[in-house]
Amino acid sequence: VIGEAVPPAQKSSWASFLKSIASFSGDLSSMTAPPFILSPISLTEFPAYWCERPELFSAIADARSDEERSMLVLKWFISTLKGQYTSRNEKLGSEKKPLNPVLGELFYGYWPDINGRGQTNLVVEQVSHHPPITAYYIENKAKGIALQGHSAQKTSFSGGSIIVKQIGHAILTVNLPNGRKEEFLITLPKLRIDGLWYGSPYIELCDTSYIQSSTGWLSTIEYKGKGYFSGKSHSFKAVISRPGSSNAAHTYEGLWHLTSKDIKTGAIFTDVTSPKEEVSTYPIEEQDDWETRRLWRWVAKGIREGDFETASKEKGKIENEQRQRRKDEQAAGTQWELKHFEHIDSDPIYERLGKLLKANPPTEDTYVYKHNYHDHPPQATA
Ligand code: HCR
């Protein structure tokens, strides 16, 4: 029988949702799903997952060599995966369908300076609605590190699972004491959403992703689920290789949602079993109408309280307002202007580092942060 985890009254709408995704590929976010699978959180909040262990992010700046910096970047990256891909299961019981952000939706947050790690600020903007694309900029000024990226998805259906190819990439920039800058191109793993039949979806990561440094150091991360390497879910194996060499200088293996080890020394490499630090935000009363938690607050309240009639009425209001806005723009011959990001057709850093990686495709567009957000995140006072 379908949907052990589906409330009895929603079983038939879950069955038709599954049928429709099986014969569909493209933008899942726009599809109507039964209420039990809806999340009250918009996709614009997801970039915060990159920094929920802020001390690992800031530690990158303290590396004493290019080799050590590549190790610390890999350590930080692997430590973000648990939040990125399992936190809805932990918080909401299963993976859920996030709110589909509107064009221009914003999310601001920060992690305060504690123990000299410096304050890290987060700026997120929904830069496209069709297809959904989210751009983000995360910066720790005191430490001289910043992450700029954008995220979109292409979905397809295979063997009862949804396959999500992540489109976009992230660039981590580290200012070094000698005035040099080191850049890292971070590519994103492919996702498989399993457990759909039972109505309790969860993510498994597949294939390979890379972190290519401008110094030539390269991390290659292979993801496997049950039945591979260790036979366990959420397994990975990461190899760091020296500039110009494909031999492994360091190899790590383990579970990205628990712990991993250096296979030569047996030393712990990553450990995400301790609590993470969620992003700090500003009170809703102080937020702008375009800020995600304010924009979606009545929809989110409806979903959280099981009042789906209110949730869908409020969602309808937002969508109608958006439709009207697009019509008005068309009539006036104007276009929506992005607030914090500028679109460019080809990212020069991706192109340069992609060559070292032999990345396919050789060029990608990107959204460049305009460095124009000075008013909100309070800077730590001495
Ligand atoms: C695929 C997904 C939306 C995109 C989410 C992304 C890829 C966004 C960028 C983050 O850095 C990482 C990330 C994590 C999420 O696992 C992934 C979402 C999982 C489900 C959601 C679909 C659009 C909704 C599918 C509906 C199902 C659950 C029935």
PDB file of C-alpha atoms in Angstrom, residues 46-223:
ATOM      1  CA  PHE A  46      18.840  27.272   2.535  1.00  0.00           C
ATOM      2  CA  PRO A  47      22.163  29.084   1.884  1.00  0.00           C
ATOM      3  CA  ALA A  48      22.458  29.482   5.665  1.00  0.00           C
ATOM      4  CA  TYR A  49      23.383  25.782   5.763  1.00  0.00           C
ATOM      5  CA  TRP A  50      26.818  26.758   4.453  1.00  0.00           C
ATOM      6  CA  CYS A  51      27.778  28.391   7.708  1.00  0.00           C
ATOM      7  CA  GLU A  52      26.118  26.575  10.596  1.00  0.00           C
ATOM      8  CA  ARG A  53      29.554  25.675  11.920  1.00  0.00           C
ATOM      9  CA  PRO A  54      30.991  29.184  11.697  1.00  0.00           C
ATOM     10  CA  GLU A  55      34.211  28.272  13.483  1.00  0.00           C
ATOM     11  CA  LEU A  56      35.058  25.795  10.674  1.00  0.00           C
ATOM     12  CA  PHE A  57      34.393  28.515   8.087  1.00  0.00           C
ATOM     13  CA  SER A  58      36.568  31.087   9.843  1.00  0.00           C
ATOM     14  CA  ALA A  59      39.325  28.517  10.595  1.00  0.00           C
ATOM     15  CA  ILE A  60      40.074  28.363   6.859  1.00  0.00           C
ATOM     16  CA  ALA A  61      41.679  31.797   7.189  1.00  0.00           C
ATOM     17  CA  ASP A  62      44.177  30.498   9.772  1.00  0.00           C
ATOM     18  CA  ALA A  63      45.751  27.811   7.560  1.00  0.00           C
ATOM     19  CA  ARG A  64      49.553  28.010   7.322  1.00  0.00           C
ATOM     20  CA  SER A  65      49.959  26.495   3.861  1.00  0.00           C
ATOM     21  CA  ASP A  66      48.023  25.928   0.633  1.00  0.00           C
ATOM     22  CA  GLU A  67      47.838  22.242   1.492  1.00  0.00           C
ATOM     23  CA  GLU A  68      46.401  22.896   4.941  1.00  0.00           C
ATOM     24  CA  ARG A  69      43.910  25.414   3.455  1.00  0.00           C
ATOM     25  CA  SER A  70      42.592  22.789   1.047  1.00  0.00           C
ATOM     26  CA  MET A  71      42.185  20.358   3.953  1.00  0.00           C
ATOM     27  CA  LEU A  72      40.293  22.933   6.009  1.00  0.00           C
ATOM     28  CA  VAL A  73      38.039  23.884   3.091  1.00  0.00           C
ATOM     29  CA  LEU A  74      37.188  20.212   2.544  1.00  0.00           C
ATOM     30  CA  LYS A  75      36.566  19.729   6.264  1.00  0.00           C
ATOM     31  CA  TRP A  76      34.196  22.723   6.352  1.00  0.00           C
ATOM     32  CA  PHE A  77      32.426  21.613   3.144  1.00  0.00           C
ATOM     33  CA  ILE A  78      31.825  18.016   4.337  1.00  0.00           C
ATOM     34  CA  SER A  79      30.600  19.375   7.690  1.00  0.00           C
ATOM     35  CA  THR A  80      27.874  21.431   5.942  1.00  0.00           C
ATOM     36  CA  LEU A  81      26.312  18.384   4.239  1.00  0.00           C
ATOM     37  CA  LYS A  82      24.373  17.166   7.260  1.00  0.00           C
ATOM     38  CA  GLY A  83      22.555  20.505   7.540  1.00  0.00           C
ATOM     39  CA  GLN A  84      22.055  20.895   3.794  1.00  0.00           C
ATOM     40  CA  TYR A  85      20.586  17.456   3.217  1.00  0.00           C
ATOM     41  CA  THR A  86      19.202  15.969   6.444  1.00  0.00           C
ATOM     42  CA  SER A  87      17.988  18.858   8.582  1.00  0.00           C
ATOM     43  CA  ARG A  88      14.373  18.811   7.308  1.00  0.00           C
ATOM     44  CA  ASN A  89      14.185  15.138   8.330  1.00  0.00           C
ATOM     45  CA  GLU A  90      15.434  16.063  11.791  1.00  0.00           C
ATOM     46  CA  LYS A  91      13.243  19.145  12.190  1.00  0.00           C
ATOM     47  CA  LEU A  92      10.128  18.300  10.189  1.00  0.00           C
ATOM     48  CA  GLY A  93      10.123  14.477  10.205  1.00  0.00           C
ATOM     49  CA  SER A  94      11.027  14.022   6.517  1.00  0.00           C
ATOM     50  CA  GLU A  95      12.275  15.985   3.537  1.00  0.00           C
ATOM     51  CA  LYS A  96       9.518  18.444   2.584  1.00  0.00           C
ATOM     52  CA  LYS A  97       8.639  20.723  -0.271  1.00  0.00           C
ATOM     53  CA  PRO A  98      10.013  24.187   0.537  1.00  0.00           C
ATOM     54  CA  LEU A  99       8.141  27.395  -0.261  1.00  0.00           C
ATOM     55  CA  ASN A 100       8.911  28.487  -3.795  1.00  0.00           C
ATOM     56  CA  PRO A 101      10.542  31.934  -3.457  1.00  0.00           C
ATOM     57  CA  VAL A 102       9.248  34.935  -5.386  1.00  0.00           C
ATOM     58  CA  LEU A 103      11.551  37.037  -7.549  1.00  0.00           C
ATOM     59  CA  GLY A 104      13.353  39.545  -5.341  1.00  0.00           C
ATOM     60  CA  GLU A 105      12.749  37.637  -2.081  1.00  0.00           C
ATOM     61  CA  LEU A 106      15.499  38.349   0.456  1.00  0.00           C
ATOM     62  CA  PHE A 107      17.018  36.661   3.465  1.00  0.00           C
ATOM     63  CA  TYR A 108      19.580  38.311   5.754  1.00  0.00           C
ATOM     64  CA  GLY A 109      21.310  36.740   8.704  1.00  0.00           C
ATOM     65  CA  TYR A 110      24.553  36.558  10.634  1.00  0.00           C
ATOM     66  CA  TRP A 111      26.609  34.510  13.060  1.00  0.00           C
ATOM     67  CA  PRO A 112      28.048  36.748  15.744  1.00  0.00           C
ATOM     68  CA  ASP A 113      31.699  37.090  16.607  1.00  0.00           C
ATOM     69  CA  ILE A 114      32.456  34.642  19.412  1.00  0.00           C
ATOM     70  CA  ASN A 115      35.981  33.865  20.664  1.00  0.00           C
ATOM     71  CA  GLY A 116      37.665  35.906  17.958  1.00  0.00           C
ATOM     72  CA  ARG A 117      36.163  33.998  15.013  1.00  0.00           C
ATOM     73  CA  GLY A 118      34.794  37.247  13.512  1.00  0.00           C
ATOM     74  CA  GLN A 119      31.197  37.972  12.501  1.00  0.00           C
ATOM     75  CA  THR A 120      29.878  36.197   9.416  1.00  0.00           C
ATOM     76  CA  ASN A 121      27.082  37.857   7.417  1.00  0.00           C
ATOM     77  CA  LEU A 122      24.660  36.265   4.996  1.00  0.00           C
ATOM     78  CA  VAL A 123      22.812  37.959   2.100  1.00  0.00           C
ATOM     79  CA  VAL A 124      20.426  35.904  -0.049  1.00  0.00           C
ATOM     80  CA  GLU A 125      18.297  37.032  -2.986  1.00  0.00           C
ATOM     81  CA  GLN A 126      15.945  35.115  -5.253  1.00  0.00           C
ATOM     82  CA  VAL A 127      17.323  36.193  -8.605  1.00  0.00           C
ATOM     83  CA  SER A 128      14.922  34.226 -10.821  1.00  0.00           C
ATOM     84  CA  HIS A 129      11.476  32.747 -10.320  1.00  0.00           C
ATOM     85  CA  HIS A 130      11.143  30.663 -13.514  1.00  0.00           C
ATOM     86  CA  PRO A 131      13.365  28.710 -13.198  1.00  0.00           C
ATOM     87  CA  PRO A 132      13.962  29.250  -9.473  1.00  0.00           C
ATOM     88  CA  ILE A 133      17.513  30.512  -8.846  1.00  0.00           C
ATOM     89  CA  THR A 134      18.824  31.639  -5.474  1.00  0.00           C
ATOM     90  CA  ALA A 135      22.016  33.711  -5.143  1.00  0.00           C
ATOM     91  CA  TYR A 136      23.956  34.114  -1.890  1.00  0.00           C
ATOM     92  CA  TYR A 137      26.945  35.876  -0.414  1.00  0.00           C
ATOM     93  CA  ILE A 138      28.463  34.880   2.919  1.00  0.00           C
ATOM     94  CA  GLU A 139      31.318  36.922   4.279  1.00  0.00           C
ATOM     95  CA  ASN A 140      33.534  37.003   7.322  1.00  0.00           C
ATOM     96  CA  LYS A 141      35.266  40.359   6.816  1.00  0.00           C
ATOM     97  CA  ALA A 142      37.520  40.148   9.846  1.00  0.00           C
ATOM     98  CA  LYS A 143      38.952  36.858   8.560  1.00  0.00           C
ATOM     99  CA  GLY A 144      38.995  37.876   4.895  1.00  0.00           C
ATOM    100  CA  ILE A 145      36.875  35.003   3.571  1.00  0.00           C
ATOM    101  CA  ALA A 146      33.757  35.065   1.417  1.00  0.00           C
ATOM    102  CA  LEU A 147      31.551  32.549  -0.345  1.00  0.00           C
ATOM    103  CA  GLN A 148      29.544  33.595  -3.380  1.00  0.00           C
ATOM    104  CA  GLY A 149      27.233  31.199  -5.159  1.00  0.00           C
ATOM    105  CA  HIS A 150      23.932  30.476  -6.800  1.00  0.00           C
ATOM    106  CA  SER A 151      21.713  27.460  -6.774  1.00  0.00           C
ATOM    107  CA  ALA A 152      19.111  26.017  -9.139  1.00  0.00           C
ATOM    108  CA  GLN A 153      17.896  22.485  -9.736  1.00  0.00           C
ATOM    109  CA  LYS A 154      16.933  20.246 -12.639  1.00  0.00           C
ATOM    110  CA  THR A 155      14.800  17.316 -11.638  1.00  0.00           C
ATOM    111  CA  SER A 156      13.954  14.027 -13.284  1.00  0.00           C
ATOM    112  CA  PHE A 157      12.414  10.756 -12.120  1.00  0.00           C
ATOM    113  CA  SER A 158      14.115   7.365 -12.132  1.00  0.00           C
ATOM    114  CA  GLY A 159      13.349   4.030 -10.490  1.00  0.00           C
ATOM    115  CA  GLY A 160      10.856   5.531  -8.059  1.00  0.00           C
ATOM    116  CA  SER A 161      13.212   8.330  -6.951  1.00  0.00           C
ATOM    117  CA  ILE A 162      13.502  11.982  -7.876  1.00  0.00           C
ATOM    118  CA  ILE A 163      16.964  12.808  -9.224  1.00  0.00           C
ATOM    119  CA  VAL A 164      18.040  16.402  -8.642  1.00  0.00           C
ATOM    120  CA  LYS A 165      20.946  17.783 -10.618  1.00  0.00           C
ATOM    121  CA  GLN A 166      22.223  20.903  -8.933  1.00  0.00           C
ATOM    122  CA  ILE A 167      22.894  23.770 -11.305  1.00  0.00           C
ATOM    123  CA  GLY A 168      25.264  26.505 -10.217  1.00  0.00           C
ATOM    124  CA  HIS A 169      28.484  26.609  -8.282  1.00  0.00           C
ATOM    125  CA  ALA A 170      30.083  28.458  -5.381  1.00  0.00           C
ATOM    126  CA  ILE A 171      33.360  30.350  -5.198  1.00  0.00           C
ATOM    127  CA  LEU A 172      35.173  30.658  -1.902  1.00  0.00           C
ATOM    128  CA  THR A 173      37.720  33.475  -1.758  1.00  0.00           C
ATOM    129  CA  VAL A 174      40.371  33.708   0.946  1.00  0.00           C
ATOM    130  CA  ASN A 175      42.531  36.834   1.319  1.00  0.00           C
ATOM    131  CA  LEU A 176      46.012  35.771   2.300  1.00  0.00           C
ATOM    132  CA  PRO A 177      48.341  37.869   4.505  1.00  0.00           C
ATOM    133  CA  ASN A 178      50.803  38.498   1.635  1.00  0.00           C
ATOM    134  CA  GLY A 179      48.105  40.248  -0.440  1.00  0.00           C
ATOM    135  CA  ARG A 180      47.500  37.112  -2.494  1.00  0.00           C
ATOM    136  CA  LYS A 181      43.984  35.726  -2.944  1.00  0.00           C
ATOM    137  CA  GLU A 182      43.216  32.038  -3.076  1.00  0.00           C
ATOM    138  CA  GLU A 183      40.021  30.954  -4.789  1.00  0.00           C
ATOM    139  CA  PHE A 184      38.188  27.658  -4.594  1.00  0.00           C
ATOM    140  CA  LEU A 185      35.600  26.507  -7.134  1.00  0.00           C
ATOM    141  CA  ILE A 186      33.041  24.325  -5.368  1.00  0.00           C
ATOM    142  CA  THR A 187      30.806  22.115  -7.494  1.00  0.00           C
ATOM    143  CA  LEU A 188      27.650  20.590  -6.044  1.00  0.00           C
ATOM    144  CA  PRO A 189      26.641  16.931  -5.688  1.00  0.00           C
ATOM    145  CA  LYS A 190      23.735  15.219  -7.363  1.00  0.00           C
ATOM    146  CA  LEU A 191      20.798  14.275  -5.106  1.00  0.00           C
ATOM    147  CA  ARG A 192      18.419  11.340  -5.095  1.00  0.00           C
ATOM    148  CA  ILE A 193      15.167  11.731  -3.201  1.00  0.00           C
ATOM    149  CA  ASP A 194      14.191   8.276  -1.919  1.00  0.00           C
ATOM    150  CA  GLY A 195      11.330   7.118   0.285  1.00  0.00           C
ATOM    151  CA  LEU A 196       8.681   8.766  -1.889  1.00  0.00           C
ATOM    152  CA  TRP A 197       6.404   5.745  -2.057  1.00  0.00           C
ATOM    153  CA  TYR A 198       6.039   5.718   1.739  1.00  0.00           C
ATOM    154  CA  GLY A 199       5.508   9.451   1.922  1.00  0.00           C
ATOM    155  CA  SER A 200       8.699  10.015   3.947  1.00  0.00           C
ATOM    156  CA  PRO A 201      11.255  11.381   1.503  1.00  0.00           C
ATOM    157  CA  TYR A 202      14.940  11.668   2.375  1.00  0.00           C
ATOM    158  CA  ILE A 203      18.052  12.628   0.438  1.00  0.00           C
ATOM    159  CA  GLU A 204      20.968  10.486  -0.646  1.00  0.00           C
ATOM    160  CA  LEU A 205      23.933  12.100  -2.389  1.00  0.00           C
ATOM    161  CA  CYS A 206      25.370  10.518  -5.531  1.00  0.00           C
ATOM    162  CA  ASP A 207      28.266  10.740  -7.964  1.00  0.00           C
ATOM    163  CA  THR A 208      31.165  13.117  -7.442  1.00  0.00           C
ATOM    164  CA  SER A 209      31.725  16.767  -6.590  1.00  0.00           C
ATOM    165  CA  TYR A 210      34.952  18.805  -6.572  1.00  0.00           C
ATOM    166  CA  ILE A 211      36.718  21.627  -4.815  1.00  0.00           C
ATOM    167  CA  GLN A 212      39.362  23.092  -7.091  1.00  0.00           C
ATOM    168  CA  SER A 213      41.799  25.589  -5.600  1.00  0.00           C
ATOM    169  CA  SER A 214      43.556  28.256  -7.642  1.00  0.00           C
ATOM    170  CA  THR A 215      46.834  26.878  -6.202  1.00  0.00           C
ATOM    171  CA  GLY A 216      46.178  23.587  -8.009  1.00  0.00           C
ATOM    172  CA  TRP A 217      45.197  21.515  -4.961  1.00  0.00           C
ATOM    173  CA  LEU A 218      42.052  19.501  -5.748  1.00  0.00           C
ATOM    174  CA  SER A 219      39.521  17.661  -3.581  1.00  0.00           C
ATOM    175  CA  THR A 220      37.468  14.940  -5.246  1.00  0.00           C
ATOM    176  CA  ILE A 221      34.511  13.769  -3.223  1.00  0.00           C
ATOM    177  CA  GLU A 222      32.643  10.595  -4.088  1.00  0.00           C
ATOM    178  CA  TYR A 223      29.247   9.949  -2.533  1.00  0.00           C
TER     179      TYR A 223
END
